[in-house]
Amino acid sequence: MTTIKEVAKRAGASVTAVSLSLNHREAGHVKPEIARKIRRTAQEMGYKPSPLASSLRTSRTRTIGFVSEEIATTPYAGEIVLGAQDAASELGYMMLLVNTDGKANEDEEIAALRRYGVDGYMYAKMYNRVTVRPSCLDGVPTVIVNASDVTGATPSIAPDEVAIGSDATNRLIEAGCKRIAYVGCSENLRAESLREQGYEKALKGAGMSFDPRLRIAVGNNGPALEAVAHLFRSAHPDGFFCFNDARTWYVYACAARLDLRIGEDVSVVGVDNHRVVAQTLAPKLTTMALPHYEMGYWGTRRLVHEIEGRDLSVPSSLGMQDQWRASIPPLDGPNERLIHCRLIERESVREG
Amino acid sequence: MTTIKEVAKRAGASVTAVSLSLNHREAGHVKPEIARKIRRTAQEMGYKPSPLASSLRTSRTRTIGFVSEEIATTPYAGEIVLGAQDAASELGYMMLLVNTDGKANEDEEIAALRRYGVDGYMYAKMYNRVTVRPSCLDGVPTVIVNASDVTGATPSIAPDEVAIGSDATNRLIEAGCKRIAYVGCSENLRAESLREQGYEKALKGAGMSFDPRLRIAVGNNGPALEAVAHLFRSAHPDGFFCFNDARTWYVYACAARLDLRIGEDVSVVGVDNHRVVAQTLAPKLTTMALPHYEMGYWGTRRLVHEIEGRDLSVPSSLGMQDQWRASIPPLDGPNERLIHCRLIERESVREG
DNA sequence: TTGTAAGCGTTATCAT
DNA sequence: ATGATAACGCTTACAA
């Protein structure tokens, strides 16, 4: 590792001049010509500053602590990490990852991160909910990911669940479905009620009546399959909005038994936590992928904004939301992701 | 943050004494009594050493660099990270995560990690293959995860694919299946051929004849479904070993159309990359989960062994392989993971 | 405009 | 057995 001292010697300048020049804070201190020379030789020598040493002085490390609960429980939640990692890398940050199982070691892990001098925290939840920011994060730049702050004081980023519900339903309406079912989840999840809200909203918006028999909430395995089979028999839906891939699968299984073809006899739009459905099921499926990657990506940019004050609201390379939303194909097109990603600002936590 | 100097002052000792005592290197230097007092006051003051400062001096950071390609491509590969994270946490290490998309930025990211002073690298691949360790890792403690080194010189850890194949097949044999099919993958993957090897081995071992019609390799979507349907019609299998969850799903879909019940009319054992199958499909399915978590966990312990020389071959809290293998339930039991996890040592890279 | 030196929190060397 | 002190690589206040 070549040091700043070596560069100084080689360039015939002082370490001060080198430090200033390489940090572009030379104005009024170092002759431009010398600054140029310094930068050139630094380049030649392949000099890279040691973040450890500089952080000892500045107490800034250009590292971000990513705090997550059980990354594994929702497979594609790993995408949050991916997106965060990508953004961090673009912005010259490093990601320190810790995992907490529930609540026990959370404060401990956060403290460990602090010892390593992280500049800020990504506090990620693995399913969308209202959460309370741990007090040990008070006063430290923090972004809550895939959840929202109970106080609304902390920047947070989460999927737009209502929009997911109404977009999915609208897609089915556009496809000509007349009897659209919602196959929900019997657990009391935030996403569940919000998506159902979106579903009803879309139905109302299209002037369609809301038949309660078309709306079911199911559990898992055998009973779920049975409930969906009953839905088919009793309410004869021609379109299905499914809460997640498990529910999507139940619809598929029942359709197969009834010899109904997806995309022909019935239409299905399902939210896909796992992308497995999109990978394995028929090409006629329209899935809505949760914006895990985007949350990680945007969340990290937001965090760096908190840390540095840099404006990072416009993404550099990735065109997100609007671009992808604009490219929603017709229902019978290829598999497709509908993306929703909304940054909830400090001032207004709108749950809409 | 309380510093070593403050502790020294409070304990009425020198920083040297404090440093030595807290690192338990006091023998012959600090009076035991004083050392005790130092440790006590350090505790009281909630002193924790700054890893940044100490690493500046020692060039050891107690951090591990986790280098992965696209964590997202295989959902549960995120479990590798989880396992690695758990082990690191247990051993007092921090994990720095970087992601590389293919080959382009790999060296760059590795160099960035080096600048942050990582003590070693986890070099993880997202599907099992033979790989070549990037030259920029030469001379640095490294463990290859979910792949094996082409030279055999680097410690690596990967699933025991052949054992997976034969265990799955044996399970079907034990369940009384007479015509066991292998639904493989048409892509030329290492896992594919190794698992098939295991399949054939198990059949031979049971003195069962090998009917080539029972062995198919399928792609995705419609054609795959068609191929599996043809397998049902032409070869009448009563047991299926499926390469992954996609293939498992095709078997399920065809069985549903033929009104065959899994676990009654036919038996299925599938390798599950995603755990989704186990979550959503019928309770009669036996899945074999790839040992992602375990690879991360063991790999990290191996890496710390490389770094410190500590013997870490025996896990502290988790009982892995043998314990879980012993608890394989009968085929018609609850969903179950068969775990295989083999640490390939430097000396002998056995592909068996 | 330039360079010297103090300091960040440790660990390690070396007199005492 | 003890405690100054140099060193790690960098930033920055201050003196020249």
XYZ file of C-alpha atoms (C1' of nucleotides) in Angstrom:
736
model
C 0.000 0.000 0.000
C 1.496 3.276 -1.023
C 1.003 6.059 1.487
C 0.434 9.757 1.266
C 3.982 10.347 2.477
C 5.461 8.426 -0.407
C 3.377 10.377 -2.861
C 4.542 13.593 -1.259
C 8.169 12.628 -1.544
C 7.835 11.514 -5.152
C 5.941 14.611 -6.158
C 8.296 16.848 -4.264
C 5.545 18.331 -2.150
C 4.381 18.199 1.420
C 1.837 15.780 2.755
C -0.443 18.719 3.342
C -0.357 19.660 -0.291
C -1.017 16.071 -1.262
C -3.901 15.648 1.141
C -5.526 18.868 0.040
C -5.031 18.224 -3.641
C -6.363 14.713 -3.571
C -9.415 15.878 -1.704
C -9.878 18.774 -4.107
C -9.656 21.313 -1.326
C -6.564 22.959 -2.747
C -8.188 26.246 -3.715
C -6.112 29.087 -2.331
C -3.616 26.734 -0.769
C -1.811 24.822 -3.449
C -0.628 26.122 -6.767
C -2.824 24.534 -9.420
C 0.205 23.346 -11.293
C 1.543 21.515 -8.289
C -1.866 20.112 -7.482
C -2.041 18.665 -10.966
C 1.369 17.134 -10.622
C 0.424 15.640 -7.282
C -2.698 14.093 -8.692
C -0.763 12.715 -11.608
C 1.879 11.046 -9.516
C -0.701 9.725 -7.106
C -2.435 8.154 -10.052
C 0.812 6.738 -11.355
C 1.702 5.234 -8.040
C -1.749 3.746 -7.755
C -2.317 5.574 -4.516
C -5.595 4.979 -2.755
C -6.214 6.570 0.619
C -6.707 4.264 3.561
C -10.243 4.786 4.772
C -9.263 3.422 8.162
C -6.569 5.968 8.781
C -8.580 8.889 7.543
C -11.589 7.863 9.528
C -9.539 7.813 12.673
C -9.046 11.495 12.139
C -12.378 12.490 10.663
C -14.637 9.953 12.297
C -16.250 9.396 8.932
C -15.714 6.012 7.360
C -17.756 5.951 4.194
C -19.399 2.830 5.464
C -23.060 2.085 5.931
C -24.458 -0.325 8.440
C -27.221 -2.510 7.089
C -29.331 -3.879 9.911
C -31.783 -6.560 8.912
C -33.842 -9.149 10.603
C -33.490 -12.642 9.201
C -32.560 -11.948 5.627
C -33.596 -15.455 4.840
C -37.207 -15.485 5.828
C -38.383 -13.796 2.680
C -36.146 -14.992 -0.076
C -36.138 -11.983 -2.301
C -35.636 -9.660 0.565
C -32.015 -10.385 -0.190
C -32.649 -8.051 -3.087
C -32.913 -5.198 -0.659
C -29.347 -5.889 0.267
C -28.413 -6.102 -3.378
C -29.936 -2.757 -4.221
C -28.406 -1.157 -1.175
C -25.062 -2.616 -2.093
C -25.268 -1.306 -5.632
C -26.115 2.197 -4.539
C -23.420 2.163 -1.886
C -20.877 1.029 -4.409
C -21.878 3.774 -6.831
C -21.505 6.378 -4.139
C -18.191 5.079 -2.857
C -19.537 3.508 0.285
C -18.981 0.124 1.790
C -21.732 -1.932 3.389
C -21.378 -3.587 6.733
C -24.041 -6.191 7.167
C -25.481 -7.407 10.411
C -28.394 -9.638 11.059
C -30.638 -9.644 14.054
C -32.922 -12.418 15.087
C -35.911 -10.582 16.343
C -35.088 -8.107 19.040
C -32.566 -9.767 21.310
C -29.266 -8.802 19.833
C -30.396 -5.812 17.837
C -28.987 -3.101 20.061
C -25.849 -5.115 20.449
C -25.313 -5.389 16.734
C -26.065 -1.744 16.204
C -23.501 -0.876 18.829
C -20.968 -3.089 17.113
C -21.601 -1.237 13.888
C -21.103 2.052 15.658
C -17.744 0.894 16.936
C -16.778 0.292 13.359
C -17.705 3.876 12.753
C -20.520 3.511 10.259
C -21.779 6.839 8.987
C -25.405 5.783 8.957
C -27.832 2.932 9.188
C -30.204 1.147 6.901
C -32.790 -0.346 9.184
C -34.556 -2.947 7.111
C -37.604 -4.987 7.938
C -38.418 -8.093 6.033
C -42.078 -7.451 5.609
C -43.896 -4.177 5.361
C -45.126 -2.847 8.677
C -45.202 0.123 10.987
C -42.161 -0.035 13.169
C -40.452 1.899 15.909
C -36.927 3.032 15.394
C -34.637 1.699 18.129
C -33.570 4.452 20.455
C -29.921 3.653 20.043
C -30.226 5.067 16.551
C -31.328 8.446 17.839
C -29.390 11.252 16.283
C -27.680 9.022 13.760
C -28.549 9.144 10.069
C -31.005 6.328 9.537
C -33.385 5.169 6.842
C -36.106 2.652 7.543
C -36.582 0.210 4.714
C -39.643 -1.862 3.871
C -41.500 -0.389 6.801
C -42.531 3.002 8.031
C -41.728 4.848 11.183
C -44.483 5.027 13.755
C -43.605 8.634 14.474
C -43.084 9.600 10.868
C -39.886 11.322 11.882
C -37.494 8.941 10.220
C -37.116 8.724 6.457
C -38.520 5.444 5.318
C -39.223 3.639 2.121
C -41.830 0.995 1.510
C -43.897 -0.554 -1.245
C -47.010 1.296 -2.277
C -49.362 -1.493 -1.306
C -52.590 0.214 -2.279
C -51.242 1.000 -5.713
C -50.175 -2.606 -6.041
C -53.722 -3.702 -5.284
C -55.403 -1.310 -7.646
C -52.914 -1.752 -10.452
C -53.279 -5.486 -10.317
C -57.035 -5.224 -10.306
C -57.047 -2.671 -13.101
C -54.922 -4.979 -15.172
C -57.552 -7.656 -14.802
C -60.296 -5.171 -15.627
C -58.445 -4.124 -18.761
C -58.138 -7.773 -19.681
C -61.915 -7.902 -19.720
C -62.509 -9.785 -16.523
C -65.980 -9.329 -15.055
C -65.775 -11.307 -11.842
C -62.486 -10.488 -10.205
C -61.531 -12.347 -7.069
C -59.074 -11.343 -4.410
C -57.260 -14.262 -2.853
C -55.807 -12.750 0.263
C -53.926 -13.897 3.270
C -55.602 -14.822 6.512
C -52.783 -13.369 8.580
C -53.265 -9.841 9.701
C -50.605 -8.167 7.619
C -50.380 -4.523 6.702
C -49.888 -5.407 3.065
C -52.985 -7.569 3.165
C -55.418 -4.851 4.118
C -53.769 -2.183 1.982
C -53.755 -4.311 -1.116
C -57.349 -5.206 -0.560
C -58.086 -1.505 -0.265
C -56.495 -1.029 -3.664
C -58.522 -3.887 -5.035
C -61.808 -2.389 -3.878
C -60.764 1.042 -5.048
C -60.077 -0.218 -8.539
C -63.378 -2.062 -8.680
C -65.262 1.038 -7.589
C -63.287 3.159 -10.024
C -64.431 0.938 -12.856
C -68.010 1.019 -11.629
C -67.957 -2.656 -10.884
C -69.904 -4.053 -8.002
C -68.119 -5.633 -5.113
C -69.201 -9.177 -4.480
C -67.998 -10.300 -1.047
C -67.989 -13.906 -2.131
C -65.156 -13.026 -4.497
C -62.966 -11.909 -1.654
C -61.367 -14.643 0.413
C -58.509 -14.807 2.825
C -56.757 -18.135 2.980
C -54.066 -19.782 5.024
C -51.739 -22.449 3.739
C -51.579 -25.917 2.282
C -54.587 -28.176 2.213
C -57.166 -25.842 3.765
C -56.075 -23.034 1.472
C -56.345 -25.222 -1.566
C -59.774 -26.273 -0.449
C -60.880 -22.686 0.092
C -59.734 -21.686 -3.366
C -61.449 -24.693 -4.885
C -64.618 -23.589 -3.128
C -64.129 -20.088 -4.532
C -63.962 -21.516 -8.039
C -67.089 -23.591 -7.544
C -69.237 -21.083 -5.754
C -68.335 -17.719 -7.267
C -67.004 -18.583 -10.719
C -64.360 -15.849 -10.966
C -62.762 -15.099 -14.302
C -59.898 -13.104 -12.825
C -57.743 -13.465 -9.726
C -55.649 -11.011 -7.832
C -53.458 -13.058 -5.525
C -51.807 -11.742 -2.417
C -48.564 -13.637 -2.972
C -47.017 -16.535 -4.797
C -48.372 -19.134 -2.432
C -51.911 -17.944 -3.159
C -51.102 -17.770 -6.816
C -50.046 -21.337 -6.720
C -53.303 -22.457 -5.144
C -55.201 -20.793 -7.953
C -53.035 -22.502 -10.499
C -53.448 -25.869 -8.870
C -57.232 -25.556 -8.768
C -57.388 -24.301 -12.322
C -55.338 -27.266 -13.452
C -57.729 -29.674 -11.734
C -60.670 -27.975 -13.372
C -58.849 -28.043 -16.689
C -59.025 -24.276 -16.962
C -56.175 -22.546 -18.764
C -54.563 -19.461 -17.294
C -54.668 -16.602 -19.758
C -57.489 -18.189 -21.654
C -60.265 -19.271 -19.358
C -59.154 -17.248 -16.356
C -56.662 -14.450 -15.776
C -54.294 -14.190 -12.864
C -52.225 -11.387 -11.447
C -50.175 -12.302 -8.420
C -47.743 -10.518 -6.204
C -44.517 -12.435 -6.242
C -42.168 -12.250 -3.309
C -39.917 -14.858 -4.676
C -39.888 -14.534 -8.415
C -40.224 -18.280 -8.388
C -43.711 -18.075 -9.711
C -42.582 -16.043 -12.657
C -39.797 -18.487 -13.292
C -41.739 -21.662 -13.119
C -45.318 -20.952 -13.981
C -46.905 -20.434 -17.331
C -45.898 -17.525 -19.542
C -49.364 -16.103 -19.281
C -48.918 -14.999 -15.726
C -48.636 -11.364 -14.806
C -46.752 -10.991 -11.590
C -46.144 -7.993 -9.480
C -42.691 -8.111 -8.005
C -42.219 -6.233 -4.801
C -39.678 -3.474 -5.238
C -37.087 -4.985 -2.942
C -34.129 -3.984 -4.997
C -35.452 -0.511 -5.504
C -36.092 -0.005 -1.833
C -32.526 -0.943 -1.068
C -31.227 1.241 -3.817
C -33.292 4.300 -3.066
C -32.998 3.872 0.631
C -29.247 3.924 0.449
C -29.216 7.028 -1.694
C -31.536 8.657 0.772
C -29.246 7.685 3.596
C -26.195 9.119 1.898
C -28.213 12.247 1.367
C -28.830 12.349 5.110
C -25.163 11.814 5.784
C -23.592 14.161 3.297
C -26.353 16.545 2.373
C -25.689 15.687 -1.264
C -28.851 15.731 -3.327
C -29.360 12.227 -4.524
C -32.980 12.211 -5.421
C -32.368 11.513 -9.088
C -30.903 8.125 -9.755
C -27.776 8.053 -11.816
C -28.042 5.011 -13.980
C -31.218 3.210 -13.103
C -34.513 4.471 -14.300
C -36.950 3.118 -11.796
C -40.590 3.493 -11.082
C -41.947 5.529 -13.916
C -39.943 3.831 -16.556
C -41.019 0.403 -15.463
C -44.570 1.354 -14.809
C -44.779 2.726 -18.319
C -43.774 -0.611 -19.732
C -46.490 -2.713 -18.203
C -47.509 -5.088 -20.946
C -50.983 -6.365 -21.602
C -51.998 -9.237 -19.402
C -51.378 -11.846 -22.032
C -47.878 -10.576 -22.708
C -44.704 -12.022 -21.258
C -44.135 -12.205 -17.534
C -43.798 -8.757 -16.141
C -43.001 -6.885 -13.010
C -45.056 -3.938 -11.937
C -42.918 -1.714 -9.817
C -44.027 0.571 -7.085
C -41.614 2.332 -4.939
C -42.403 5.394 -2.988
C -40.100 7.368 -0.822
C -41.921 8.531 2.260
C -40.559 11.869 3.292
C -40.133 13.057 6.824
C -42.909 15.586 6.636
C -45.691 13.466 5.362
C -46.222 9.835 6.015
C -49.129 9.163 3.797
C -50.370 5.646 3.958
C -52.408 6.037 0.796
C -16.906 6.646 23.200
C -14.657 6.110 26.165
C -11.023 5.594 25.265
C -8.208 3.552 26.652
C -6.636 6.709 28.022
C -9.678 7.494 30.107
C -9.716 3.979 31.490
C -6.046 4.306 32.357
C -6.598 7.532 34.229
C -9.581 6.195 36.128
C -7.815 2.970 37.048
C -4.674 4.802 37.982
C -2.576 2.844 35.526
C -0.771 3.457 32.295
C -2.285 2.928 28.882
C 0.193 0.155 28.348
C -1.069 -1.708 31.365
C -4.633 -1.225 30.213
C -3.965 -2.389 26.687
C -2.111 -5.472 27.867
C -4.690 -6.340 30.494
C -7.665 -5.986 28.224
C -5.988 -8.150 25.637
C -5.051 -10.692 28.303
C -1.390 -10.388 27.510
C -0.491 -9.135 30.963
C 1.473 -12.176 32.089
C 4.768 -11.060 33.517
C 4.042 -7.413 32.848
C 1.163 -6.300 34.966
C 0.453 -7.309 38.514
C -2.582 -9.581 38.474
C -4.268 -7.445 41.026
C -3.902 -4.318 38.910
C -4.968 -6.165 35.811
C -8.157 -7.186 37.567
C -8.840 -3.658 38.636
C -8.261 -2.409 35.121
C -10.656 -4.918 33.657
C -13.223 -4.032 36.243
C -13.134 -0.316 35.608
C -13.097 -0.869 31.868
C -16.260 -2.875 32.283
C -17.814 -0.226 34.472
C -17.047 2.521 32.034
C -18.465 0.434 29.214
C -15.223 0.618 27.364
C -15.054 -1.080 23.996
C -11.898 -0.811 21.936
C -12.104 0.966 18.630
C -11.425 -1.565 15.918
C -10.453 1.233 13.572
C -7.733 2.564 15.772
C -6.319 -0.798 16.657
C -6.339 -1.905 13.072
C -4.316 1.115 12.104
C -1.611 -0.276 14.284
C -2.033 -3.991 13.773
C -3.380 -4.055 10.254
C -5.947 -6.542 11.423
C -9.521 -5.394 11.425
C -11.634 -8.369 12.422
C -13.621 -7.851 9.283
C -14.372 -10.321 6.532
C -15.035 -9.398 2.951
C -17.916 -11.306 1.405
C -17.624 -11.260 -2.368
C -20.641 -12.557 -4.202
C -22.003 -12.453 -7.663
C -25.600 -11.317 -7.927
C -27.004 -12.392 -4.612
C -30.407 -12.099 -6.140
C -30.256 -14.599 -8.931
C -30.841 -17.560 -6.676
C -33.144 -16.452 -3.933
C -31.970 -18.595 -1.109
C -28.387 -17.913 -1.869
C -29.021 -15.014 0.450
C -28.872 -17.693 3.096
C -25.195 -18.068 2.424
C -24.814 -14.501 3.547
C -26.974 -15.177 6.568
C -24.919 -18.139 7.657
C -21.697 -16.285 7.086
C -23.031 -13.362 9.044
C -24.036 -15.560 11.958
C -20.665 -17.228 12.165
C -18.851 -13.921 11.846
C -20.935 -12.460 14.613
C -20.227 -15.418 16.870
C -16.514 -15.049 16.309
C -16.464 -11.301 16.767
C -16.064 -10.431 13.140
C -17.880 -7.947 10.976
C -18.940 -8.647 7.415
C -18.310 -6.277 4.564
C -20.475 -7.185 1.635
C -19.749 -6.490 -1.976
C -21.514 -7.656 -5.052
C -20.038 -8.215 -8.468
C -21.972 -8.506 -11.653
C -20.104 -11.201 -13.440
C -16.462 -10.384 -13.873
C -16.211 -6.710 -14.716
C -15.898 -5.041 -11.352
C -14.756 -8.014 -9.358
C -11.104 -7.074 -8.980
C -12.170 -3.524 -8.292
C -14.479 -4.528 -5.470
C -11.915 -6.868 -4.012
C -9.390 -4.043 -4.030
C -11.893 -1.805 -2.282
C -12.338 -4.430 0.395
C -8.599 -4.642 0.806
C -8.408 -0.926 1.370
C -10.849 -1.381 4.199
C -8.385 -3.849 5.570
C -10.445 -7.029 5.561
C -8.624 -9.947 7.100
C -9.901 -12.455 4.595
C -12.370 -13.164 1.857
C -15.393 -15.310 1.366
C -15.577 -15.817 -2.368
C -19.078 -17.064 -3.026
C -20.601 -18.337 -6.238
C -24.305 -18.514 -6.661
C -24.441 -21.932 -8.191
C -22.122 -24.823 -7.692
C -19.301 -24.954 -10.181
C -15.564 -25.304 -10.606
C -14.074 -21.859 -10.452
C -10.749 -20.142 -10.594
C -9.750 -17.951 -7.718
C -8.991 -14.414 -8.867
C -5.297 -13.710 -8.749
C -5.771 -10.589 -6.677
C -6.661 -12.904 -3.808
C -3.303 -14.641 -3.934
C -1.698 -14.868 -0.559
C -4.788 -13.641 1.273
C -6.906 -15.940 3.417
C -9.779 -16.994 1.221
C -12.520 -19.552 1.234
C -14.470 -20.429 -1.877
C -18.133 -21.013 -1.189
C -20.649 -22.985 -3.221
C -17.985 -23.867 -5.738
C -14.637 -25.588 -5.799
C -11.235 -24.360 -6.771
C -9.926 -25.591 -10.081
C -6.488 -26.070 -8.567
C -7.721 -27.549 -5.325
C -5.371 -25.254 -3.449
C -7.995 -23.023 -1.915
C -10.292 -24.191 0.856
C -13.780 -24.475 -0.526
C -17.152 -25.633 0.549
C -19.942 -26.902 -1.636
C -23.000 -29.105 -1.557
C -22.403 -32.812 -1.876
C -24.387 -33.172 -5.080
C -23.916 -36.889 -5.554
C -25.104 -37.573 -2.040
C -28.104 -35.386 -2.693
C -28.956 -37.462 -5.724
C -28.555 -40.794 -4.044
C -30.248 -39.791 -0.825
C -33.253 -38.493 -2.693
C -33.438 -41.628 -4.740
C -32.989 -43.866 -1.739
C -35.797 -42.076 -0.018
C -38.055 -42.944 -2.926
C -36.834 -46.517 -2.899
C -37.592 -46.801 0.802
C -41.046 -45.441 0.092
C -41.587 -48.454 -2.105
C -41.337 -46.806 -5.496
C -40.506 -49.180 -8.310
C -40.216 -46.866 -11.300
C -38.256 -43.842 -10.193
C -37.855 -40.989 -12.633
C -35.219 -38.289 -12.646
C -36.495 -34.963 -13.915
C -33.299 -33.103 -14.610
C -32.313 -29.835 -16.125
C -31.365 -29.439 -19.759
C -28.701 -26.892 -18.953
C -25.240 -28.259 -18.529
C -24.793 -27.671 -14.844
C -22.362 -29.356 -12.549
C -25.110 -30.138 -10.077
C -27.151 -31.735 -12.821
C -24.672 -34.406 -13.778
C -23.546 -35.055 -10.213
C -27.061 -35.480 -8.922
C -27.854 -37.811 -11.762
C -24.771 -39.789 -10.840
C -26.169 -40.112 -7.337
C -29.511 -41.177 -8.750
C -27.987 -43.952 -10.829
C -25.757 -45.016 -7.975
C -28.714 -45.403 -5.666
C -30.652 -47.398 -8.227
C -27.730 -49.729 -8.777
C -27.180 -50.019 -5.059
C -30.756 -51.234 -4.685
C -30.370 -53.652 -7.548
C -32.928 -51.760 -9.589
C -32.597 -51.579 -13.320
C -32.006 -48.248 -14.956
C -34.634 -47.403 -17.532
C -33.395 -44.521 -19.703
C -36.970 -43.475 -20.445
C -37.318 -42.544 -16.807
C -34.516 -40.032 -17.039
C -35.360 -36.755 -18.728
C -33.776 -33.342 -18.827
C -36.196 -30.493 -19.334
C -36.051 -26.772 -19.911
C -38.702 -24.346 -18.769
C -42.339 -23.440 -19.128
C -44.529 -24.998 -21.778
C -42.036 -27.368 -23.352
C -40.947 -28.583 -19.936
C -44.506 -29.198 -18.889
C -45.076 -31.084 -22.092
C -41.983 -33.198 -21.593
C -43.051 -34.125 -18.091
C -46.549 -34.948 -19.292
C -45.006 -37.233 -21.872
C -42.916 -38.858 -19.153
C -46.088 -39.600 -17.189
C -47.828 -41.073 -20.207
C -45.004 -43.097 -21.661
C -43.056 -44.358 -18.680
C -45.600 -44.402 -15.836
C -43.246 -43.483 -12.989
C -44.360 -43.899 -9.416
C -41.589 -41.781 -7.957
C -39.861 -38.586 -9.045
C -36.556 -37.088 -8.112
C -36.645 -33.499 -9.332
C -33.582 -31.384 -9.976
C -35.094 -28.239 -8.517
C -38.316 -26.547 -7.563
C -39.214 -25.585 -11.109
C -39.047 -29.235 -12.137
C -40.941 -30.205 -9.039
C -43.664 -27.833 -10.003
C -43.997 -29.359 -13.457
C -44.481 -32.756 -11.890
C -47.104 -31.366 -9.554
C -48.945 -29.657 -12.367
C -49.042 -32.798 -14.493
C -50.083 -34.933 -11.561
C -52.916 -32.532 -10.838
C -54.139 -32.773 -14.418
C -54.030 -36.546 -14.256
C -55.779 -36.421 -10.888
C -52.899 -38.219 -9.233
C -52.239 -37.402 -5.594
C -48.710 -36.725 -4.412
C -47.807 -39.029 -1.566
C -50.535 -41.457 -2.489
C -50.382 -42.276 -6.175
C -46.915 -40.961 -6.781
C -44.026 -39.837 -4.586
C -41.854 -36.824 -5.160
C -38.549 -35.681 -3.760
C -37.323 -32.385 -5.082
C -34.319 -30.226 -4.478
C -35.541 -26.838 -3.411
C -33.416 -23.785 -4.049
C -36.061 -21.478 -2.836
C -37.928 -23.179 -0.040
C -41.001 -21.850 -1.766
C -42.012 -25.264 -2.879
C -41.949 -26.503 0.652
C -43.943 -23.514 1.745
C -46.662 -23.665 -0.815
C -46.990 -27.210 -2.041
C -48.668 -30.111 -0.395
C -47.527 -31.440 2.951
C -46.552 -34.718 1.363
C -43.553 -33.315 -0.419
C -40.053 -34.177 0.679
C -37.681 -31.460 -0.334
C -33.981 -31.325 -0.196
C -32.847 -27.860 0.707
C -29.418 -26.912 -0.473
C -27.148 -26.159 2.460
C -26.783 -22.465 1.711
C -26.831 -21.361 5.289
C -24.459 -24.078 6.337
C -22.010 -23.251 3.588
C -21.908 -19.663 4.714
C -21.577 -20.645 8.317
C -18.916 -23.269 7.880
C -17.083 -21.309 5.263
C -16.724 -18.379 7.583
C -15.460 -20.531 10.397
C -12.971 -22.052 8.008
C -11.885 -18.600 6.941
C -11.356 -17.431 10.497
C -9.355 -20.576 11.003
C -7.192 -19.545 8.062
C -6.818 -16.068 9.480
C -6.158 -16.824 13.101
C -5.073 -20.411 13.151
C -7.788 -21.079 15.727
C -9.313 -24.509 15.379
C -12.907 -23.970 14.479
C -13.869 -27.303 13.061
C -16.445 -28.054 15.723
C -19.462 -25.797 15.639
C -20.346 -24.098 18.871
C -24.096 -23.946 18.899
C -25.380 -25.455 15.708
C -25.459 -29.130 15.170
C -25.324 -29.512 11.440
C -24.986 -32.328 9.005
C -25.107 -35.498 10.973
C -27.790 -34.379 13.314
C -30.051 -33.298 10.511
C -29.310 -36.260 8.346
C -30.273 -38.505 11.210
C -33.677 -36.938 11.422
C -34.799 -37.527 7.875
C -38.428 -38.496 8.185
C -40.243 -41.012 6.051
C -41.421 -39.715 2.724
C -44.963 -39.179 3.872
C -43.886 -37.189 6.901
C -43.832 -33.440 7.143
C -41.756 -31.332 4.807
C -38.130 -31.873 5.510
C -34.691 -30.690 4.596
C -31.953 -33.146 3.884
C -28.691 -31.445 4.590
C -25.419 -32.143 2.971
C -22.487 -30.000 3.613
C -18.977 -31.092 2.983
C -15.884 -29.117 3.593
C -13.391 -29.799 0.849
C -9.947 -29.673 2.323
C -6.886 -28.329 0.631
C -5.220 -31.671 0.217
C -7.994 -33.618 -1.364
C -10.658 -32.302 -3.639
C -12.818 -35.317 -3.977
C -15.746 -34.866 -6.264
C -17.405 -38.085 -5.090
C 1.499 29.426 -0.996
C 4.083 26.078 1.683
C 5.523 22.936 5.285
C 5.601 21.383 10.214
C 3.429 19.134 13.668
C -0.451 17.761 16.595
C -3.780 14.491 17.058
C -7.279 10.464 16.188
C -7.093 5.406 19.637
C -4.581 1.791 19.517
C -0.357 -1.463 20.027
C 4.530 -2.277 20.601
C 9.181 -0.951 21.800
C 12.245 0.288 25.089
C 14.092 2.511 28.896
C 13.512 2.591 33.691
C 6.716 -4.659 36.730
C 5.890 -0.064 34.915
C 5.167 3.763 32.069
C 6.793 7.010 28.449
C 6.819 7.212 23.682
C 6.977 6.074 18.742
C 4.333 4.428 15.162
C 0.160 3.284 12.080
C -1.820 6.909 7.698
C -4.350 10.459 7.479
C -6.419 15.506 8.191
C -5.925 20.078 9.671
C -4.602 24.031 12.527
C -1.028 26.978 12.527
C 3.387 28.792 11.787
C 6.586 30.273 8.221
